[in-house]
PDB file of C-alpha atoms in Angstrom:
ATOM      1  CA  UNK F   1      57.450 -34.528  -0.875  1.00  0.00           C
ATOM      2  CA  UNK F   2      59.544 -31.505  -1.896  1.00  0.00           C
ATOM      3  CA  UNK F   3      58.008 -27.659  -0.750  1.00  0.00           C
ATOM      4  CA  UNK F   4      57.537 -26.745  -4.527  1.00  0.00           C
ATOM      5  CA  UNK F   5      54.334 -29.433  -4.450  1.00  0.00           C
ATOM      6  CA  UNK F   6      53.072 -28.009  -1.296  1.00  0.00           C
ATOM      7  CA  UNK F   7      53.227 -24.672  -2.944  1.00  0.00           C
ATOM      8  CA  UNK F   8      51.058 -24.964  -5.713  1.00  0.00           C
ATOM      9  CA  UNK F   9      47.450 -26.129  -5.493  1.00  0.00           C
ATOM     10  CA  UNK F  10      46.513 -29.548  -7.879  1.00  0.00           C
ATOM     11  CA  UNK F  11      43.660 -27.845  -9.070  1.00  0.00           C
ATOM     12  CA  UNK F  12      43.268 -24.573 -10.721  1.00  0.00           C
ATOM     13  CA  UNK F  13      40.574 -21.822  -8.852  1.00  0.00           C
ATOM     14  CA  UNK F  14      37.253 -21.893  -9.394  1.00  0.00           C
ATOM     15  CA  UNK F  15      36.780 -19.018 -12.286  1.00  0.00           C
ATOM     16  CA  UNK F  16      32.995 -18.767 -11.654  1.00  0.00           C
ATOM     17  CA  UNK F  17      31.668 -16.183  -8.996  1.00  0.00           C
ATOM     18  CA  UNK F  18      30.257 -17.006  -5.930  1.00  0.00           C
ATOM     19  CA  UNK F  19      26.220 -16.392  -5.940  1.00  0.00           C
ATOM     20  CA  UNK F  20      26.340 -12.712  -4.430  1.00  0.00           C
ATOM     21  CA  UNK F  21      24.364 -12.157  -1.343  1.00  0.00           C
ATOM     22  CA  UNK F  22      21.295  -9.914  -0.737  1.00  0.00           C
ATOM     23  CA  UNK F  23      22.236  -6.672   0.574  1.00  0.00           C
ATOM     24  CA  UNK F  24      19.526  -6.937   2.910  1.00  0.00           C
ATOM     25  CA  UNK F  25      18.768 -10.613   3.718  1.00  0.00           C
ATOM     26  CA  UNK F  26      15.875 -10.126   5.965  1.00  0.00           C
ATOM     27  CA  UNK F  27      13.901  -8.335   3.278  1.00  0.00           C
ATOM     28  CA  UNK F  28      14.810 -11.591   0.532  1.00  0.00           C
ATOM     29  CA  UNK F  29      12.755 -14.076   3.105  1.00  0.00           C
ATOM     30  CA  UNK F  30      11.923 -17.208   2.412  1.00  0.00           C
ATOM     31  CA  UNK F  31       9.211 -16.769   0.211  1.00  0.00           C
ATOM     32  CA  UNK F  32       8.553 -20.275  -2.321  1.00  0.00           C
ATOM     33  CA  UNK F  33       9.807 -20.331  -5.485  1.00  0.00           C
ATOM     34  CA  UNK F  34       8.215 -18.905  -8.242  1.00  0.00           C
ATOM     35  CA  UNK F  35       5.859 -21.418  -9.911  1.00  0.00           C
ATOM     36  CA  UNK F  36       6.843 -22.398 -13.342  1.00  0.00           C
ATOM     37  CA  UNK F  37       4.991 -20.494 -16.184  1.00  0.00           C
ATOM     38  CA  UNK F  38       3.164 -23.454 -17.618  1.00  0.00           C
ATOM     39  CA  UNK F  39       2.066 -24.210 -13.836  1.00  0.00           C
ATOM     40  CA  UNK F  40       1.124 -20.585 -13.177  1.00  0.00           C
ATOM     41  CA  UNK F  41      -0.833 -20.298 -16.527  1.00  0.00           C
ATOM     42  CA  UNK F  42      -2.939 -23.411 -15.499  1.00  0.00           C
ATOM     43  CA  UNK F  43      -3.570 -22.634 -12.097  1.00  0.00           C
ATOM     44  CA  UNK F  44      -4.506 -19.080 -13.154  1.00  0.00           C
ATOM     45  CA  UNK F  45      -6.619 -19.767 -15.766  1.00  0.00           C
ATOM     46  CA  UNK F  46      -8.612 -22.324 -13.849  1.00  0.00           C
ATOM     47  CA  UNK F  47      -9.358 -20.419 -11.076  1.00  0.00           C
ATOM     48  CA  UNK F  48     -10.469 -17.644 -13.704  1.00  0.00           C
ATOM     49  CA  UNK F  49     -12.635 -20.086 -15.562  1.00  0.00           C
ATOM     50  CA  UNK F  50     -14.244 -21.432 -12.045  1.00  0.00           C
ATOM     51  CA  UNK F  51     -15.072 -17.510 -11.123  1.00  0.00           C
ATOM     52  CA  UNK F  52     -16.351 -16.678 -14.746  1.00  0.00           C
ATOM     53  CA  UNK F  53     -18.353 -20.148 -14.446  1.00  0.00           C
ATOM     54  CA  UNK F  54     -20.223 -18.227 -11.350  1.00  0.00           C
ATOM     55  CA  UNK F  55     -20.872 -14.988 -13.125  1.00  0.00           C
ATOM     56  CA  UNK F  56     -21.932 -17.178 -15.642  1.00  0.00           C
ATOM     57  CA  UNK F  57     -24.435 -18.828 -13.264  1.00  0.00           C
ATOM     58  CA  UNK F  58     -25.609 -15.929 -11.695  1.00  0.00           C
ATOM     59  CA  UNK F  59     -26.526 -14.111 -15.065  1.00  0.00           C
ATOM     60  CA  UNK F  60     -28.880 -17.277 -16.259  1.00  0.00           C
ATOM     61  CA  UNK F  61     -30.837 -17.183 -12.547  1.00  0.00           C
ATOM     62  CA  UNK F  62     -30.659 -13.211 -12.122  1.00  0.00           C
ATOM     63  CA  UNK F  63     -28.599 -13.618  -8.829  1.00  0.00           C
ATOM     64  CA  UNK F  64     -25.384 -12.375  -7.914  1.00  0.00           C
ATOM     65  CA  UNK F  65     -23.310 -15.433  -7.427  1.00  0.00           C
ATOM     66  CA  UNK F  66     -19.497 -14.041  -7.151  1.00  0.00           C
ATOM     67  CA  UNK F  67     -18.673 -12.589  -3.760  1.00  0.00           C
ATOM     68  CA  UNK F  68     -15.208 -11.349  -3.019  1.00  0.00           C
ATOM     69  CA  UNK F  69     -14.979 -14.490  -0.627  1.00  0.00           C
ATOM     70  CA  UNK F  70     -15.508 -16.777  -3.220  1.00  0.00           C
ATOM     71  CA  UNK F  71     -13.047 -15.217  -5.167  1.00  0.00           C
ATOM     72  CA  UNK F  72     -10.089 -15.560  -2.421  1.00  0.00           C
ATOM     73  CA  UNK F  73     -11.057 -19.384  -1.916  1.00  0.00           C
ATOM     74  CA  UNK F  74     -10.930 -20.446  -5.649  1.00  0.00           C
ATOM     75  CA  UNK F  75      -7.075 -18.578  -5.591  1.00  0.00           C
ATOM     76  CA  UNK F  76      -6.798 -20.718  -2.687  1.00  0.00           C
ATOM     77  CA  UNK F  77      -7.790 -24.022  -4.150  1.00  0.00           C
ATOM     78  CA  UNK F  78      -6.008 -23.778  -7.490  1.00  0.00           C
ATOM     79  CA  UNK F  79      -3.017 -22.048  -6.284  1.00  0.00           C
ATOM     80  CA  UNK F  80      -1.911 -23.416  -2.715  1.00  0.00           C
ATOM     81  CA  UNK F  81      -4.093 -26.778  -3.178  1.00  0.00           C
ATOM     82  CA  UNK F  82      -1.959 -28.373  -0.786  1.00  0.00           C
ATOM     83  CA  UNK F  83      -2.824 -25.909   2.101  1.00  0.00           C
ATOM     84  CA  UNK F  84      -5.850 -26.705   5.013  1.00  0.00           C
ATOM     85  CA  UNK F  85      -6.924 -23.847   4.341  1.00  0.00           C
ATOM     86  CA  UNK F  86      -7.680 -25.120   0.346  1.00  0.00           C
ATOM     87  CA  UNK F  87      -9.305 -28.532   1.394  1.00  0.00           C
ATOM     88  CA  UNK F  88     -13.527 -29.199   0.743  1.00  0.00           C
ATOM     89  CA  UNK F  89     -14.075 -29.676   4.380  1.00  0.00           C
ATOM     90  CA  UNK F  90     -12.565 -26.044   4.934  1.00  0.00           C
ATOM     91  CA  UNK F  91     -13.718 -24.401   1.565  1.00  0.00           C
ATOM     92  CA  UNK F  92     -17.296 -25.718   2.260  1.00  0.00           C
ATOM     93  CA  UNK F  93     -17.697 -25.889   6.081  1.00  0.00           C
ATOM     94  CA  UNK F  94     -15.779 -22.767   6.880  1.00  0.00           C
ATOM     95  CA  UNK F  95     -18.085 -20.445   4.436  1.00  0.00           C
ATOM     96  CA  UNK F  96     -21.565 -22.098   5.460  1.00  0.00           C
ATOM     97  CA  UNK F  97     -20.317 -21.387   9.312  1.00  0.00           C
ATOM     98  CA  UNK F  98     -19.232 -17.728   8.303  1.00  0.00           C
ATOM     99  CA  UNK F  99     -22.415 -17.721   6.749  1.00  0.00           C
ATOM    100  CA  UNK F 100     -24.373 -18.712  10.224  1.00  0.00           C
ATOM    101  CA  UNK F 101     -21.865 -16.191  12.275  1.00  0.00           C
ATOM    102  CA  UNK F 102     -23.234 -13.286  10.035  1.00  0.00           C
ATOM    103  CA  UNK F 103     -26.552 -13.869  10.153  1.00  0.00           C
ATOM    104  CA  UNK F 104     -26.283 -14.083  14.103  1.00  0.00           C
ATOM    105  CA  UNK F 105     -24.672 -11.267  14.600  1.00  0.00           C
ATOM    106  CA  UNK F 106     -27.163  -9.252  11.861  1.00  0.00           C
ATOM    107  CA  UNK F 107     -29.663 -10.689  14.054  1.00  0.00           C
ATOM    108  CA  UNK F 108     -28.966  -8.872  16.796  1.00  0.00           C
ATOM    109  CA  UNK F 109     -26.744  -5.682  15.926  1.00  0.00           C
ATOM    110  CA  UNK F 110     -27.181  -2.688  13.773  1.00  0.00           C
ATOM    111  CA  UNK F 111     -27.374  -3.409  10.095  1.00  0.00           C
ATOM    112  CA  UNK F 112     -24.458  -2.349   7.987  1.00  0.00           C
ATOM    113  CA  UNK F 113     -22.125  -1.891  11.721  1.00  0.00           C
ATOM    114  CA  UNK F 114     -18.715  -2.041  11.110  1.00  0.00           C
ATOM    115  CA  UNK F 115     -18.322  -3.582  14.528  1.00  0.00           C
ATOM    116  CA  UNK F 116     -21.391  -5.918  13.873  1.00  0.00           C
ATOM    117  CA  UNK F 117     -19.230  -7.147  10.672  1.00  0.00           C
ATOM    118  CA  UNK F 118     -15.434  -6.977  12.536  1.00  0.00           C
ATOM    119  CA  UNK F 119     -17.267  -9.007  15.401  1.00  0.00           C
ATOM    120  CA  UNK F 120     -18.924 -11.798  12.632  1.00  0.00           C
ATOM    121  CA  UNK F 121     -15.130 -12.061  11.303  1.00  0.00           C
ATOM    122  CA  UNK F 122     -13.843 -13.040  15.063  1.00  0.00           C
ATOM    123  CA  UNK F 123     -16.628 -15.411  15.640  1.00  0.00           C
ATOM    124  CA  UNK F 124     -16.333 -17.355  12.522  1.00  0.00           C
ATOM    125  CA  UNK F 125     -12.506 -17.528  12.820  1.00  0.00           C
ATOM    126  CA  UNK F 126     -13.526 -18.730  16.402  1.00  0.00           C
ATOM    127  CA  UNK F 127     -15.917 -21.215  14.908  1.00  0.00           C
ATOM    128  CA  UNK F 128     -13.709 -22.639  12.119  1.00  0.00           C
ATOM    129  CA  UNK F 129     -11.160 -22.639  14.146  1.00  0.00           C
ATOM    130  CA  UNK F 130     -12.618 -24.795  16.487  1.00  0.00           C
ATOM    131  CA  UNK F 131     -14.389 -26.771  13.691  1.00  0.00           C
ATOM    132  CA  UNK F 132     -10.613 -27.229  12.507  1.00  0.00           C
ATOM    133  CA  UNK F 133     -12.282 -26.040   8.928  1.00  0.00           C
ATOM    134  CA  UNK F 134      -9.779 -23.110   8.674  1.00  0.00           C
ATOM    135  CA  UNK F 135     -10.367 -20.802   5.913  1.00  0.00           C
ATOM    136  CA  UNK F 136      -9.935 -17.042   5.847  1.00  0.00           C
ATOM    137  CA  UNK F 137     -12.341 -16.015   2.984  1.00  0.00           C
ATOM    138  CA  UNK F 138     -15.143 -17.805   5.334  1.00  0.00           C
ATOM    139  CA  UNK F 139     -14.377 -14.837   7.961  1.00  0.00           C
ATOM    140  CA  UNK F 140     -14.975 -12.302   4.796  1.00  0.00           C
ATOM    141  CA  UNK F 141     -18.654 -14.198   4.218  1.00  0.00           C
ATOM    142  CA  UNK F 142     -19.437 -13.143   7.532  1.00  0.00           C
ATOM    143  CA  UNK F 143     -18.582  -9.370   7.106  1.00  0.00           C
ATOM    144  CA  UNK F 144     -20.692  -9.358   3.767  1.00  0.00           C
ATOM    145  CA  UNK F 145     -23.442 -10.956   5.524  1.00  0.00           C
ATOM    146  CA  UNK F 146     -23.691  -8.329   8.177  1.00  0.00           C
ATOM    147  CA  UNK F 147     -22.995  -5.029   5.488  1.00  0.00           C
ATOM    148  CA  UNK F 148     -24.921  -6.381   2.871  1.00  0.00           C
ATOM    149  CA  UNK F 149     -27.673  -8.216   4.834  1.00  0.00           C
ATOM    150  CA  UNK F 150     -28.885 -10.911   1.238  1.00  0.00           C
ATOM    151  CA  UNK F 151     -31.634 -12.939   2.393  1.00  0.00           C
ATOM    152  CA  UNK F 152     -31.001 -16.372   4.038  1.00  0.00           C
ATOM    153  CA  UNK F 153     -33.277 -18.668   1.704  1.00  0.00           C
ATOM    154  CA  UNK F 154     -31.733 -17.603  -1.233  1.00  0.00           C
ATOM    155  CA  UNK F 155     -28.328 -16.499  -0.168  1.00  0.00           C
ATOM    156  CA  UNK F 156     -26.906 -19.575   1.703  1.00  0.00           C
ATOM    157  CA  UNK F 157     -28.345 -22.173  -1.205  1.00  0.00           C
ATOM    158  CA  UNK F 158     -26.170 -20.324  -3.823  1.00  0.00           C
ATOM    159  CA  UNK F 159     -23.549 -20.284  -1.175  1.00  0.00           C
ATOM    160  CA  UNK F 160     -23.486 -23.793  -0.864  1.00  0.00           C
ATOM    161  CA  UNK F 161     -23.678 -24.147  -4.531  1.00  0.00           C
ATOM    162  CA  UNK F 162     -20.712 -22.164  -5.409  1.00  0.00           C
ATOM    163  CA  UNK F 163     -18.212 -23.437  -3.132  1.00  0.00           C
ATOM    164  CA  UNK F 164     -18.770 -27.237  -4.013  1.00  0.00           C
ATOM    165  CA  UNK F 165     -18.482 -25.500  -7.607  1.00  0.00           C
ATOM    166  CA  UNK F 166     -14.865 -24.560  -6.648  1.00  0.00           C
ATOM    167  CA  UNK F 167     -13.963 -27.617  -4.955  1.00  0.00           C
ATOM    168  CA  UNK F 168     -14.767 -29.328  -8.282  1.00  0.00           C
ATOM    169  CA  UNK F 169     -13.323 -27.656 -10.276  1.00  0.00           C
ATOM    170  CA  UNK F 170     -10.222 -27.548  -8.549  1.00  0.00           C
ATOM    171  CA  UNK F 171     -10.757 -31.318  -8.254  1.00  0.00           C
ATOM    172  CA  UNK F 172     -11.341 -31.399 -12.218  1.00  0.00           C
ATOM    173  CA  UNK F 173      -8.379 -29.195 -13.092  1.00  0.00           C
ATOM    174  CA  UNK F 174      -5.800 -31.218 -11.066  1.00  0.00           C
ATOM    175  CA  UNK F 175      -6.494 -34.312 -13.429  1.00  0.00           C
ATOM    176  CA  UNK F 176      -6.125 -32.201 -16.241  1.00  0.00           C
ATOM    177  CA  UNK F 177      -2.602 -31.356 -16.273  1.00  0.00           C
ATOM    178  CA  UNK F 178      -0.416 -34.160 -15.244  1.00  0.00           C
ATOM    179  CA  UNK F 179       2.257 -32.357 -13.671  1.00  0.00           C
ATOM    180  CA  UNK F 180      -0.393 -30.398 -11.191  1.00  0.00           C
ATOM    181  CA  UNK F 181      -0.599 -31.176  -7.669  1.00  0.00           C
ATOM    182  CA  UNK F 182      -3.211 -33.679  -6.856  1.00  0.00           C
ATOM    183  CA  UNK F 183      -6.194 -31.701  -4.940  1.00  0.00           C
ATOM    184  CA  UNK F 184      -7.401 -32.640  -2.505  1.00  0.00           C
ATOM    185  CA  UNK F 185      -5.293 -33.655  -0.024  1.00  0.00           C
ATOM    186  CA  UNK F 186      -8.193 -34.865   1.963  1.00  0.00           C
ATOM    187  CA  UNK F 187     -11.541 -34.458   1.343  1.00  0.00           C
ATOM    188  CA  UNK F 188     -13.016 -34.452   4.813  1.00  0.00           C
TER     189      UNK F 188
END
């Protein structure tokens, strides 16, 4: 093998640039990809259509029907459907106990505490915790419960109502588009 071989690389370099590094790599994380558009648009829109199917609801029996809860667990179901925290047992069970945590607590605190409602929060994280029926917006049921104080009989029915409503839909929309995640994962 003569030196001029050794010398001289077979190949030519590589003219492309190497992907350039964050300047600060702790603040990039490791956040998911970005959905693609057509998946966004779907997901989006059917969580939209599921909330303006509860407006909807509530304007032909004079009831408000859309609470901010209900609004964070339909963006849970049709956008992170493969989450716990998305399933029917959790959507369902979780607000129904957040529902039974507020009520306690307005039972026996000041109505329309701040500390009444923080406290409510804790115990239905405790209780879906220990249910294993995690879901956050249940914890914000329980806070709206103890501010607002809406009256059991009618309150937890339409409750009920609305988040099977979501879980449906969800359940409809992910047969809709063929490249959607299946939802559920589990139903109980």
């Amino acid at each position: 093998m003569s030196t001029d071989a050794a010398l001289r690389p077979d190949t030519a370099p590589d003219p492309t640039p190497a992907p350039r590094e964050p300047r600060l790599p702790w603040i990039a994380g490791r956040a998911p990809a970005r959905p693609a558009p057509g998946a966004a648009f779907h997901s989006v829109s059917a969580a939209t259509a599921a909330l303006l199917g509860l407006v909807a609801i509530g304007a032909l029996i004079h009831e408000p029907v859309l609470i901010p809860p209900l609004a964070a667990s339909a963006a849970l179901v049709h956008c992170a459907p493969a989450l716990p925290l998305a399933q029917p047992r959790s959507v369902i069970v979780g607000h129904l106990l957040g529902a039974a945590a507020g009520y306690a607590v307005a039972a026996v605190a000041a109505h329309g505490s701040a500390w009444a409602a923080a406290l409510a929060a804790g115990i239905t994280l405790a209780l879906t915790t220990l249910a294993r029926t995690p879901h956050s917006p249940a914890c914000a049921t329980a806070v709206v419960i103890v501010l607002q104080a809406p009256a059991p009989g009618r309150f937890v029915p339409l409750l009920f109502g609305a988040t099977v409503l979501l879980v449906l839909t969800a359940f409809a929309a992910s047969r809709i588009r063929r490249a959607a995640p299946r939802y559920p994962a589990y139903w109980w």
